[in-house]
């Protein structure tokens, strides 16, 4: 099984030109030991509980006769061949306290460990005759290099029951996409959010520019990793119960097992993350425990918890202008518009017809926002007309975008009115949002399975690039400007990027060995016939 559940872009200029290799030194060991203490303590307590339960349940009287080990009991029943007696196989596994090795040194469980010497560098070890090659080091360094014209694409992936984050490098001019490195994760990842601030990294200014990522999984803790360090063993920070070692020293076994929502940490899966781009130390998280939490990345602690939804909270978005206003969508079929500075105030709400899938603010007009639902509908709302009664809200327009759930959608941050939707019906659709509402530009199947992620490139140079990923575990990047319908509707909005009337060959980039993610030539010619149709007649025309 292979699946990509979420993707996000990293803007140009944030990744280190030469990411560093992970260094496991004494300081790093102490850091990991501190962060992992809770898991170790929990495992020890669980073991003790299991042993106590086993002892209580066993009421059989203990025999005074010494029990034999399985191996010893078996050896009593086996007749040893005369030819094998000289090897004394009956006592092969017996401990020999008197056995001596070498110059009178006993061999323990791991041999003579104390006599082993540790050298910081292979150059210092007299037993290593093949020294490190400087040229090989230089080649490795060049392979890790990330250019200023490269974008990173982060993909949360499950493959053969293993969860990890794949860090892709996208070279736009070279039409190249490849995995730079990956990060192993403890559970199935559900959401990924790029961070431009260092978290848990000693020796750097806390507000300096950085290249980090926050990852939410089926576990209640949020892991934060440094993307500029390759082959890390443990996250830089953990937001939640697993990262608060001092507090957990005080916990009892009773509350350790508690799953009740609280103000300190999540107790269920983390479904969405949203970084505040103006107040860079703030990260919002939404969980299946029905709460929204606000984290201070400087302290890695929960600053505030909000409980204004009655079901799982699945999507979050900060207002691009009013930076303290947070949009949240829930399975309670409402979207809340809350000012984080007034936690006691009841938020404004709008209601929708089914479970919310995603919410997004309009990047070109911060008074409006979009909501996608499980029924395949996209709603467009004016936040200024929302009220505290969700049933009283009315959308500016609604769009039956797909027959199945709109599992992902995105608004182009550079080109106004350019929307992409992805669905579990395996199609991706591009829309032109005009004064009278949206109209379909093109519909396409990228052979990625059920679509779980569609996201536009974050920089003007890659504004027309759309990353698509889904249930087949592959990711493709489509240059939408090579589509005739897209050029027709959006060339005037980006004239410097789309010039001339010469047809451009379809441009779809995937990982080299993922041939299934590329589509047949000429597919767009058939699909382009749908461009410009009115949204209300879209489904009939497609059928």
Short mmCIF file of C-alpha atoms in Angstrom, two decimals:
data_model
loop_
_atom_site.label_atom_id
_atom_site.label_comp_id
_atom_site.label_asym_id
_atom_site.label_seq_id
_atom_site.Cartn_x
_atom_site.Cartn_y
_atom_site.Cartn_z
CA UNK A 1 0.00 0.00 0.00
CA UNK A 2 1.25 3.47 -0.88
CA UNK A 3 -0.54 6.77 -0.31
CA UNK A 4 0.24 10.49 -0.11
CA UNK A 5 -2.13 12.19 2.31
CA UNK A 6 -0.88 15.79 2.18
CA UNK A 7 1.61 18.04 0.39
CA UNK A 8 2.91 21.56 0.84
CA UNK A 9 5.41 23.76 -0.99
CA UNK A 10 8.47 25.53 0.40
CA UNK A 11 9.05 28.97 -1.20
CA UNK A 12 12.36 29.64 -2.90
CA UNK A 13 15.25 31.01 -0.88
CA UNK A 14 14.52 29.34 2.47
CA UNK A 15 16.26 25.99 2.03
CA UNK A 16 19.98 25.90 2.89
CA UNK A 17 22.15 25.64 -0.25
CA UNK A 18 24.01 22.74 1.35
CA UNK A 19 21.90 20.87 3.95
CA UNK A 20 24.03 19.39 6.72
CA UNK A 21 24.38 15.73 7.63
CA UNK A 22 22.99 14.75 11.01
CA UNK A 23 25.60 14.62 13.79
CA UNK A 24 24.89 12.23 16.65
CA UNK A 25 27.15 13.57 19.39
CA UNK A 26 26.92 13.56 23.18
CA UNK A 27 24.76 16.70 23.24
CA UNK A 28 22.34 15.22 20.71
CA UNK A 29 22.17 12.00 22.72
CA UNK A 30 21.18 13.95 25.84
CA UNK A 31 18.52 15.86 23.87
CA UNK A 32 16.97 12.67 22.48
CA UNK A 33 17.12 10.98 25.87
CA UNK A 34 15.20 13.91 27.37
CA UNK A 35 12.55 14.02 24.63
CA UNK A 36 12.09 10.25 24.62
CA UNK A 37 11.84 9.95 28.39
CA UNK A 38 8.04 9.91 28.42
CA UNK A 39 7.82 7.05 25.93
CA UNK A 40 10.37 5.04 27.89
CA UNK A 41 8.59 5.69 31.18
CA UNK A 42 5.25 4.75 29.66
CA UNK A 43 6.67 1.52 28.26
CA UNK A 44 8.15 0.65 31.66
CA UNK A 45 4.86 1.36 33.44
CA UNK A 46 2.93 -0.69 30.89
CA UNK A 47 5.32 -3.58 31.40
CA UNK A 48 4.97 -3.38 35.18
CA UNK A 49 1.18 -3.29 34.89
CA UNK A 50 1.20 -6.35 32.63
CA UNK A 51 3.45 -8.22 35.03
CA UNK A 52 1.23 -7.33 38.00
CA UNK A 53 -1.88 -8.48 36.16
CA UNK A 54 -0.21 -11.73 35.18
CA UNK A 55 0.89 -12.37 38.77
CA UNK A 56 -2.62 -11.70 40.11
CA UNK A 57 -4.30 -13.90 37.53
CA UNK A 58 -1.98 -16.82 38.18
CA UNK A 59 -3.28 -18.71 41.22
CA UNK A 60 -1.50 -22.01 40.65
CA UNK A 61 0.74 -23.14 43.57
CA UNK A 62 4.41 -22.88 42.85
CA UNK A 63 6.24 -26.22 42.66
CA UNK A 64 9.28 -26.75 44.82
CA UNK A 65 10.84 -28.67 41.98
CA UNK A 66 13.08 -26.55 39.80
CA UNK A 67 11.59 -26.09 36.36
CA UNK A 68 13.71 -26.86 33.35
CA UNK A 69 14.20 -24.49 30.46
CA UNK A 70 12.65 -25.59 27.17
CA UNK A 71 16.08 -26.29 25.75
CA UNK A 72 17.12 -28.36 28.75
CA UNK A 73 13.86 -30.32 28.74
CA UNK A 74 14.23 -31.04 25.07
CA UNK A 75 17.79 -32.26 25.46
CA UNK A 76 16.59 -34.95 27.92
CA UNK A 77 14.42 -36.47 25.21
CA UNK A 78 16.95 -36.39 22.36
CA UNK A 79 19.36 -39.27 21.92
CA UNK A 80 22.74 -37.92 20.85
CA UNK A 81 24.49 -39.78 18.05
CA UNK A 82 27.85 -41.31 18.97
CA UNK A 83 29.62 -39.35 16.22
CA UNK A 84 28.35 -36.08 17.72
CA UNK A 85 29.21 -36.77 21.36
CA UNK A 86 32.68 -35.35 20.97
CA UNK A 87 31.13 -31.93 20.28
CA UNK A 88 29.20 -32.03 23.58
CA UNK A 89 26.06 -30.56 22.02
CA UNK A 90 24.09 -31.24 25.18
CA UNK A 91 25.95 -28.43 26.90
CA UNK A 92 26.34 -26.16 23.90
CA UNK A 93 24.17 -23.39 25.39
CA UNK A 94 25.40 -23.72 28.95
CA UNK A 95 27.14 -20.73 30.55
CA UNK A 96 30.74 -21.45 31.44
CA UNK A 97 31.79 -19.15 34.25
CA UNK A 98 35.27 -20.57 34.17
CA UNK A 99 35.79 -20.07 30.46
CA UNK A 100 38.46 -17.56 29.70
CA UNK A 101 39.34 -15.80 26.53
CA UNK A 102 42.67 -14.32 25.49
CA UNK A 103 44.70 -13.14 28.46
CA UNK A 104 42.35 -14.21 31.21
CA UNK A 105 39.47 -11.89 30.23
CA UNK A 106 35.93 -13.25 30.51
CA UNK A 107 33.56 -12.88 27.57
CA UNK A 108 30.33 -11.22 28.63
CA UNK A 109 27.07 -10.96 26.77
CA UNK A 110 28.50 -8.54 24.22
CA UNK A 111 32.09 -9.73 24.40
CA UNK A 112 34.88 -7.58 25.77
CA UNK A 113 33.08 -4.26 25.29
CA UNK A 114 35.17 -2.29 27.75
CA UNK A 115 38.30 -2.86 25.73
CA UNK A 116 36.73 -1.24 22.65
CA UNK A 117 37.97 2.23 21.77
CA UNK A 118 35.80 4.94 20.23
CA UNK A 119 37.31 7.39 17.73
CA UNK A 120 35.57 10.58 16.64
CA UNK A 121 37.04 10.26 13.16
CA UNK A 122 38.02 7.27 11.05
CA UNK A 123 41.35 9.01 10.50
CA UNK A 124 42.20 8.46 14.17
CA UNK A 125 41.34 4.75 14.18
CA UNK A 126 44.53 2.71 13.56
CA UNK A 127 42.51 -0.32 12.43
CA UNK A 128 40.87 1.52 9.52
CA UNK A 129 43.34 1.61 6.68
CA UNK A 130 40.93 2.98 4.06
CA UNK A 131 40.69 6.63 4.98
CA UNK A 132 37.78 8.93 4.03
CA UNK A 133 38.11 10.26 0.53
CA UNK A 134 37.78 14.05 0.32
CA UNK A 135 36.51 13.76 -3.24
CA UNK A 136 33.67 11.48 -2.13
CA UNK A 137 32.70 13.99 0.55
CA UNK A 138 32.62 16.74 -2.04
CA UNK A 139 30.45 14.61 -4.35
CA UNK A 140 28.01 13.92 -1.52
CA UNK A 141 27.89 17.62 -0.73
CA UNK A 142 27.08 18.49 -4.33
CA UNK A 143 24.32 15.86 -4.47
CA UNK A 144 22.65 17.53 -1.49
CA UNK A 145 22.91 21.03 -2.99
CA UNK A 146 19.71 23.02 -3.39
CA UNK A 147 19.81 25.98 -5.77
CA UNK A 148 18.15 29.34 -5.21
CA UNK A 149 15.90 28.60 -8.20
CA UNK A 150 14.70 25.30 -6.72
CA UNK A 151 11.48 24.72 -4.80
CA UNK A 152 10.96 22.06 -2.17
CA UNK A 153 7.76 20.03 -2.10
CA UNK A 154 6.92 18.14 1.10
CA UNK A 155 4.78 15.01 0.82
CA UNK A 156 3.37 13.02 3.76
CA UNK A 157 3.48 9.41 2.61
CA UNK A 158 2.53 5.92 3.75
CA UNK A 159 4.36 3.10 1.99
CA UNK A 160 4.27 -0.58 2.94
CA UNK A 161 2.88 0.33 6.38
CA UNK A 162 5.79 2.74 6.97
CA UNK A 163 5.07 6.44 7.45
CA UNK A 164 7.52 9.11 6.35
CA UNK A 165 7.81 12.63 4.95
CA UNK A 166 9.41 12.82 1.53
CA UNK A 167 11.29 16.04 0.75
CA UNK A 168 11.30 16.60 -3.01
CA UNK A 169 13.39 19.09 -4.97
CA UNK A 170 11.60 20.59 -7.97
CA UNK A 171 13.85 22.06 -10.67
CA UNK A 172 11.41 23.97 -12.83
CA UNK A 173 13.67 24.88 -15.74
CA UNK A 174 15.05 21.34 -15.97
CA UNK A 175 11.63 19.66 -15.63
CA UNK A 176 13.05 17.56 -12.82
CA UNK A 177 11.49 16.27 -9.59
CA UNK A 178 13.37 13.98 -7.22
CA UNK A 179 13.43 12.91 -3.56
CA UNK A 180 16.18 14.79 -1.73
CA UNK A 181 15.76 13.01 1.60
CA UNK A 182 13.00 11.66 3.83
CA UNK A 183 12.00 11.71 7.50
CA UNK A 184 10.62 8.66 9.29
CA UNK A 185 7.39 9.27 11.23
CA UNK A 186 5.82 7.41 14.17
CA UNK A 187 2.29 7.20 12.76
CA UNK A 188 0.23 7.83 9.61
CA UNK A 189 0.68 11.53 8.70
CA UNK A 190 -2.47 13.58 8.13
CA UNK A 191 -1.26 17.16 7.66
CA UNK A 192 1.96 19.05 6.94
CA UNK A 193 2.74 22.73 7.49
CA UNK A 194 5.95 24.49 6.49
CA UNK A 195 7.48 26.81 9.12
CA UNK A 196 9.85 29.73 8.48
CA UNK A 197 11.03 29.93 12.11
CA UNK A 198 13.56 27.74 13.99
CA UNK A 199 12.10 25.55 16.75
CA UNK A 200 14.24 23.74 19.29
CA UNK A 201 17.47 24.57 17.48
CA UNK A 202 20.25 25.77 19.81
CA UNK A 203 22.66 28.49 18.74
CA UNK A 204 20.30 30.40 16.43
CA UNK A 205 18.15 33.48 16.96
CA UNK A 206 14.60 32.43 17.81
CA UNK A 207 13.06 34.78 15.21
CA UNK A 208 15.57 34.18 12.41
CA UNK A 209 14.53 32.78 9.04
CA UNK A 210 14.55 28.99 8.92
CA UNK A 211 13.29 25.95 7.04
CA UNK A 212 11.27 23.69 9.34
CA UNK A 213 8.15 21.56 9.07
CA UNK A 214 5.33 20.66 11.50
CA UNK A 215 3.64 17.29 11.01
CA UNK A 216 0.33 16.07 12.43
CA UNK A 217 -0.43 12.34 12.57
CA UNK A 218 -2.87 9.87 14.08
CA UNK A 219 -0.89 10.39 17.28
CA UNK A 220 -1.93 13.44 19.36
CA UNK A 221 1.57 14.95 19.37
CA UNK A 222 2.87 17.34 16.70
CA UNK A 223 6.45 16.76 15.55
CA UNK A 224 8.68 19.58 14.28
CA UNK A 225 11.71 18.81 12.12
CA UNK A 226 14.58 20.81 10.61
CA UNK A 227 14.43 20.37 6.81
CA UNK A 228 18.04 21.56 6.42
CA UNK A 229 19.41 18.57 8.35
CA UNK A 230 19.53 15.21 6.58
CA UNK A 231 19.05 11.80 8.26
CA UNK A 232 17.76 13.14 11.60
CA UNK A 233 16.90 10.50 14.19
CA UNK A 234 14.48 12.52 16.31
CA UNK A 235 12.42 15.72 15.88
CA UNK A 236 13.71 19.09 17.06
CA UNK A 237 10.59 19.55 19.17
CA UNK A 238 7.34 17.79 20.07
CA UNK A 239 4.22 19.82 20.74
CA UNK A 240 2.00 17.96 23.16
CA UNK A 241 2.20 15.54 26.03
CA UNK A 242 5.17 13.72 24.53
CA UNK A 243 7.30 16.87 24.52
CA UNK A 244 6.57 18.05 28.07
CA UNK A 245 8.93 15.85 30.06
CA UNK A 246 8.93 17.89 33.28
CA UNK A 247 5.15 18.03 33.48
CA UNK A 248 4.84 14.32 32.84
CA UNK A 249 7.04 13.48 35.79
CA UNK A 250 4.04 14.46 37.94
CA UNK A 251 1.45 12.41 36.09
CA UNK A 252 -0.18 9.35 37.57
CA UNK A 253 -1.04 6.11 35.82
CA UNK A 254 -4.70 7.07 35.96
CA UNK A 255 -4.41 10.30 34.02
CA UNK A 256 -1.76 8.82 31.73
CA UNK A 257 -4.47 6.71 30.13
CA UNK A 258 -7.00 9.56 30.05
CA UNK A 259 -8.29 10.65 26.63
CA UNK A 260 -10.29 13.63 27.89
CA UNK A 261 -9.72 16.91 26.05
CA UNK A 262 -7.77 19.51 28.03
CA UNK A 263 -6.08 22.90 27.68
CA UNK A 264 -2.49 21.62 27.52
CA UNK A 265 -2.26 19.15 24.65
CA UNK A 266 -4.28 17.14 22.13
CA UNK A 267 -5.52 13.68 23.06
CA UNK A 268 -6.52 12.50 19.57
CA UNK A 269 -5.33 12.70 15.96
CA UNK A 270 -4.13 16.07 14.62
CA UNK A 271 -6.08 16.79 11.42
CA UNK A 272 -4.87 20.25 10.39
CA UNK A 273 -2.07 22.75 11.05
CA UNK A 274 -1.84 26.45 10.17
CA UNK A 275 1.23 28.65 10.67
CA UNK A 276 0.67 32.37 11.22
CA UNK A 277 2.87 34.21 8.69
CA UNK A 278 2.73 37.55 10.55
CA UNK A 279 3.03 36.32 14.13
CA UNK A 280 5.59 33.72 13.15
CA UNK A 281 5.85 32.03 16.53
CA UNK A 282 2.17 31.01 16.46
CA UNK A 283 0.97 27.66 15.12
CA UNK A 284 -2.68 26.60 15.21
CA UNK A 285 -3.71 22.95 15.29
CA UNK A 286 -7.06 21.19 14.86
CA UNK A 287 -7.81 17.77 16.25
CA UNK A 288 -10.28 14.91 16.36
CA UNK A 289 -10.62 15.73 20.07
CA UNK A 290 -12.88 18.65 18.92
CA UNK A 291 -10.44 21.38 20.04
CA UNK A 292 -8.34 24.02 18.33
CA UNK A 293 -5.04 24.82 20.02
CA UNK A 294 -2.65 27.72 19.67
CA UNK A 295 1.05 26.90 20.19
CA UNK A 296 3.92 29.25 21.00
CA UNK A 297 6.85 27.91 18.97
CA UNK A 298 9.35 29.83 21.10
CA UNK A 299 8.43 27.75 24.14
CA UNK A 300 6.90 24.69 22.38
CA UNK A 301 3.93 25.01 24.77
CA UNK A 302 0.19 25.40 24.23
CA UNK A 303 -0.72 29.06 24.70
CA UNK A 304 -4.50 28.64 24.44
CA UNK A 305 -7.13 25.99 23.73
CA UNK A 306 -10.53 26.59 22.11
CA UNK A 307 -13.59 24.33 22.28
CA UNK A 308 -16.26 26.00 20.15
CA UNK A 309 -16.87 22.99 17.84
CA UNK A 310 -18.98 19.95 18.76
CA UNK A 311 -17.26 17.44 16.46
CA UNK A 312 -13.84 16.80 14.93
CA UNK A 313 -12.09 19.93 13.66
CA UNK A 314 -10.53 19.13 10.28
CA UNK A 315 -9.27 22.35 8.62
CA UNK A 316 -7.75 25.70 9.60
CA UNK A 317 -6.74 28.93 7.85
CA UNK A 318 -5.42 32.28 9.13
CA UNK A 319 -6.79 35.45 7.57
CA UNK A 320 -4.07 36.96 5.33
CA UNK A 321 -4.82 40.55 6.52
CA UNK A 322 -6.48 40.25 9.95
CA UNK A 323 -3.71 38.04 11.26
CA UNK A 324 -5.43 37.09 14.53
CA UNK A 325 -8.60 35.79 12.86
CA UNK A 326 -8.71 32.02 12.38
CA UNK A 327 -11.08 30.08 10.14
CA UNK A 328 -11.92 26.54 11.27
CA UNK A 329 -14.05 23.85 9.65
CA UNK A 330 -15.56 20.89 11.47
CA UNK A 331 -17.51 17.69 11.03
CA UNK A 332 -20.28 19.45 12.96
CA UNK A 333 -21.06 21.04 9.54
CA UNK A 334 -20.11 24.54 10.58
CA UNK A 335 -17.25 26.93 9.86
CA UNK A 336 -16.20 29.25 12.68
CA UNK A 337 -14.59 32.68 12.28
CA UNK A 338 -12.86 33.40 15.58
CA UNK A 339 -10.55 36.14 16.82
CA UNK A 340 -7.85 34.39 18.85
CA UNK A 341 -7.50 37.48 21.06
CA UNK A 342 -11.02 36.93 22.45
CA UNK A 343 -11.15 33.28 23.54
CA UNK A 344 -14.28 33.76 25.64
CA UNK A 345 -16.30 35.29 22.79
CA UNK A 346 -18.57 33.03 20.76
CA UNK A 347 -17.29 33.03 17.15
CA UNK A 348 -19.25 33.89 14.03
CA UNK A 349 -20.39 30.84 12.08
CA UNK A 350 -21.69 29.65 8.74
CA UNK A 351 -23.42 26.33 8.15
CA UNK A 352 -22.98 23.88 5.27
CA UNK A 353 -24.95 20.85 4.06
CA UNK A 354 -22.43 18.12 5.00
CA UNK A 355 -19.10 17.52 6.74
CA UNK A 356 -16.46 20.16 6.02
CA UNK A 357 -13.34 18.98 4.18
CA UNK A 358 -11.28 22.16 3.72
CA UNK A 359 -11.46 25.91 4.33
CA UNK A 360 -9.46 28.68 2.61
CA UNK A 361 -9.47 32.46 2.68
CA UNK A 362 -9.54 34.25 -0.65
CA UNK A 363 -5.89 35.36 -1.05
CA UNK A 364 -6.98 38.33 -3.16
CA UNK A 365 -9.85 39.57 -0.96
CA UNK A 366 -9.59 38.78 2.74
CA UNK A 367 -13.31 39.43 3.33
CA UNK A 368 -14.26 36.20 1.59
CA UNK A 369 -13.53 32.52 2.17
CA UNK A 370 -14.12 29.13 0.54
CA UNK A 371 -15.43 25.89 2.06
CA UNK A 372 -15.38 22.44 0.43
CA UNK A 373 -17.57 19.60 1.68
CA UNK A 374 -17.97 15.86 1.63
CA UNK A 375 -20.86 16.17 -0.84
CA UNK A 376 -18.59 17.63 -3.54
CA UNK A 377 -19.76 21.23 -3.09
CA UNK A 378 -17.65 24.40 -2.81
CA UNK A 379 -19.20 27.35 -0.94
CA UNK A 380 -18.08 30.98 -1.25
CA UNK A 381 -18.96 33.18 1.75
CA UNK A 382 -18.66 36.82 2.78
CA UNK A 383 -17.24 36.77 6.33
CA UNK A 384 -18.82 40.15 7.07
CA UNK A 385 -22.30 38.64 6.71
CA UNK A 386 -21.70 35.70 9.04
CA UNK A 387 -23.66 35.54 12.28
CA UNK A 388 -23.60 33.48 15.45
CA UNK A 389 -26.44 31.40 14.06
CA UNK A 390 -24.95 29.09 11.41
CA UNK A 391 -28.34 28.35 9.87
CA UNK A 392 -28.84 32.04 9.06
CA UNK A 393 -25.80 32.28 6.80
CA UNK A 394 -26.10 32.37 3.02
CA UNK A 395 -23.30 31.77 0.54
CA UNK A 396 -22.44 34.25 -2.20
CA UNK A 397 -22.45 31.23 -4.54
CA UNK A 398 -22.23 27.43 -4.35
CA UNK A 399 -20.65 25.10 -6.85
CA UNK A 400 -21.31 21.38 -7.33
CA UNK A 401 -17.65 20.84 -8.25
CA UNK A 402 -17.55 17.03 -8.07
CA UNK A 403 -19.90 14.10 -7.58
CA UNK A 404 -17.80 12.91 -4.64
CA UNK A 405 -15.99 14.65 -1.80
CA UNK A 406 -13.86 17.71 -2.62
CA UNK A 407 -10.96 16.32 -0.60
CA UNK A 408 -8.62 19.17 -1.57
CA UNK A 409 -8.66 22.52 -3.29
CA UNK A 410 -6.42 25.55 -3.62
CA UNK A 411 -6.58 29.19 -4.71
CA UNK A 412 -3.71 30.51 -6.78
CA UNK A 413 -1.80 33.02 -4.61
CA UNK A 414 -0.54 35.02 -7.62
CA UNK A 415 -3.30 34.78 -10.25
CA UNK A 416 -6.74 36.09 -9.12
CA UNK A 417 -9.75 33.86 -9.77
CA UNK A 418 -7.74 30.71 -10.48
CA UNK A 419 -9.00 27.73 -8.43
CA UNK A 420 -8.10 24.02 -8.48
CA UNK A 421 -10.23 21.28 -6.91
CA UNK A 422 -9.34 17.63 -6.32
CA UNK A 423 -11.74 14.85 -5.45
CA UNK A 424 -11.99 11.24 -4.39
CA UNK A 425 -13.55 10.72 -7.85
CA UNK A 426 -9.88 10.81 -9.04
CA UNK A 427 -10.21 14.02 -11.07
CA UNK A 428 -8.64 17.46 -10.77
CA UNK A 429 -10.55 20.45 -12.13
CA UNK A 430 -9.41 23.99 -12.85
CA UNK A 431 -11.88 26.86 -12.48
CA UNK A 432 -12.10 30.49 -13.54
CA UNK A 433 -13.93 32.54 -10.91
CA UNK A 434 -15.50 35.56 -12.54
CA UNK A 435 -17.98 38.21 -11.43
CA UNK A 436 -20.90 35.85 -12.00
CA UNK A 437 -19.29 32.86 -10.30
CA UNK A 438 -17.01 29.97 -11.33
CA UNK A 439 -16.80 28.31 -14.74
CA UNK A 440 -14.96 25.09 -15.60
CA UNK A 441 -11.71 25.43 -17.53
CA UNK A 442 -10.52 21.83 -17.72
CA UNK A 443 -10.97 18.47 -15.97
CA UNK A 444 -8.23 15.87 -15.82
CA UNK A 445 -7.30 12.49 -14.34
CA UNK A 446 -3.60 12.38 -13.38
CA UNK A 447 -3.60 8.67 -12.50
CA UNK A 448 -2.68 9.40 -8.88
CA UNK A 449 -5.77 7.56 -7.58
CA UNK A 450 -8.18 9.36 -5.27
CA UNK A 451 -6.88 12.92 -5.09
CA UNK A 452 -5.93 14.03 -1.59
CA UNK A 453 -3.82 17.09 -2.34
CA UNK A 454 -3.80 19.88 -4.92
CA UNK A 455 -1.57 22.91 -4.31
CA UNK A 456 -0.26 25.75 -6.46
CA UNK A 457 3.38 26.83 -6.43
CA UNK A 458 4.07 29.64 -3.92
CA UNK A 459 6.33 31.88 -6.04
CA UNK A 460 5.51 33.98 -9.12
CA UNK A 461 8.00 31.93 -11.15
CA UNK A 462 6.03 28.74 -10.46
CA UNK A 463 2.56 30.25 -10.05
CA UNK A 464 1.12 28.02 -12.78
CA UNK A 465 2.58 24.80 -11.34
CA UNK A 466 0.05 22.56 -9.62
CA UNK A 467 1.20 19.67 -7.41
CA UNK A 468 -1.22 16.74 -7.39
CA UNK A 469 -1.00 13.63 -5.19
CA UNK A 470 -3.28 10.89 -3.93
CA UNK A 471 -3.99 7.29 -3.01
CA UNK A 472 -1.47 5.72 -5.41
CA UNK A 473 1.44 7.31 -3.55
CA UNK A 474 2.74 9.33 -6.51
CA UNK A 475 3.06 13.07 -6.96
CA UNK A 476 2.98 15.01 -10.22
CA UNK A 477 3.57 18.68 -10.97
CA UNK A 478 1.57 20.07 -13.86
CA UNK A 479 2.50 23.27 -15.64
CA UNK A 480 -1.07 24.44 -16.16
CA UNK A 481 0.07 27.24 -18.49
CA UNK A 482 0.65 24.58 -21.17
CA UNK A 483 -3.12 24.04 -21.30
CA UNK A 484 -4.94 26.05 -23.97
CA UNK A 485 -7.93 26.75 -21.73
CA UNK A 486 -5.74 28.12 -18.95
CA UNK A 487 -3.92 30.40 -21.39
CA UNK A 488 -7.24 31.65 -22.73
CA UNK A 489 -8.62 32.68 -19.34
CA UNK A 490 -5.50 33.75 -17.45
CA UNK A 491 -2.98 35.03 -20.03
CA UNK A 492 -4.17 38.61 -19.55
CA UNK A 493 -3.69 38.32 -15.78
CA UNK A 494 -0.09 37.16 -16.20
CA UNK A 495 1.03 38.46 -19.60
CA UNK A 496 4.74 38.15 -18.82
CA UNK A 497 4.34 34.44 -18.18
CA UNK A 498 2.06 33.59 -21.10
CA UNK A 499 3.05 35.21 -24.37
CA UNK A 500 2.45 34.33 -27.98
CA UNK A 501 -0.11 32.13 -29.68
CA UNK A 502 2.20 29.17 -30.32
CA UNK A 503 0.75 26.01 -28.71
CA UNK A 504 2.86 24.76 -25.82
CA UNK A 505 3.45 21.03 -25.39
CA UNK A 506 1.80 19.52 -22.32
CA UNK A 507 4.21 19.67 -19.37
CA UNK A 508 3.78 17.19 -16.53
CA UNK A 509 6.68 16.38 -14.22
CA UNK A 510 6.89 13.41 -11.87
CA UNK A 511 9.58 11.35 -10.20
CA UNK A 512 11.56 9.49 -12.87
CA UNK A 513 10.50 5.97 -11.89
CA UNK A 514 6.85 6.91 -11.36
CA UNK A 515 5.84 6.51 -15.00
CA UNK A 516 2.25 5.91 -13.98
CA UNK A 517 1.96 9.54 -12.91
CA UNK A 518 2.46 10.83 -16.45
CA UNK A 519 -0.51 11.04 -18.81
CA UNK A 520 -0.91 10.34 -22.49
CA UNK A 521 -0.09 12.98 -25.08
CA UNK A 522 -3.11 14.72 -26.49
CA UNK A 523 -5.33 14.05 -23.49
CA UNK A 524 -5.90 17.76 -22.97
CA UNK A 525 -7.19 18.26 -26.51
CA UNK A 526 -10.22 16.12 -25.72
CA UNK A 527 -10.76 17.64 -22.28
CA UNK A 528 -10.31 21.23 -23.39
CA UNK A 529 -13.66 21.02 -25.14
CA UNK A 530 -15.20 21.44 -21.68
CA UNK A 531 -13.56 24.79 -21.03
CA UNK A 532 -15.69 27.76 -20.25
CA UNK A 533 -18.90 25.85 -19.56
CA UNK A 534 -21.18 27.21 -16.92
CA UNK A 535 -20.74 25.66 -13.48
CA UNK A 536 -24.40 24.75 -13.12
CA UNK A 537 -24.38 22.52 -16.23
CA UNK A 538 -20.94 21.09 -15.60
CA UNK A 539 -21.90 17.65 -14.31
CA UNK A 540 -24.30 16.89 -17.15
CA UNK A 541 -21.74 17.90 -19.78
CA UNK A 542 -19.04 15.74 -18.25
CA UNK A 543 -21.28 12.68 -18.13
#
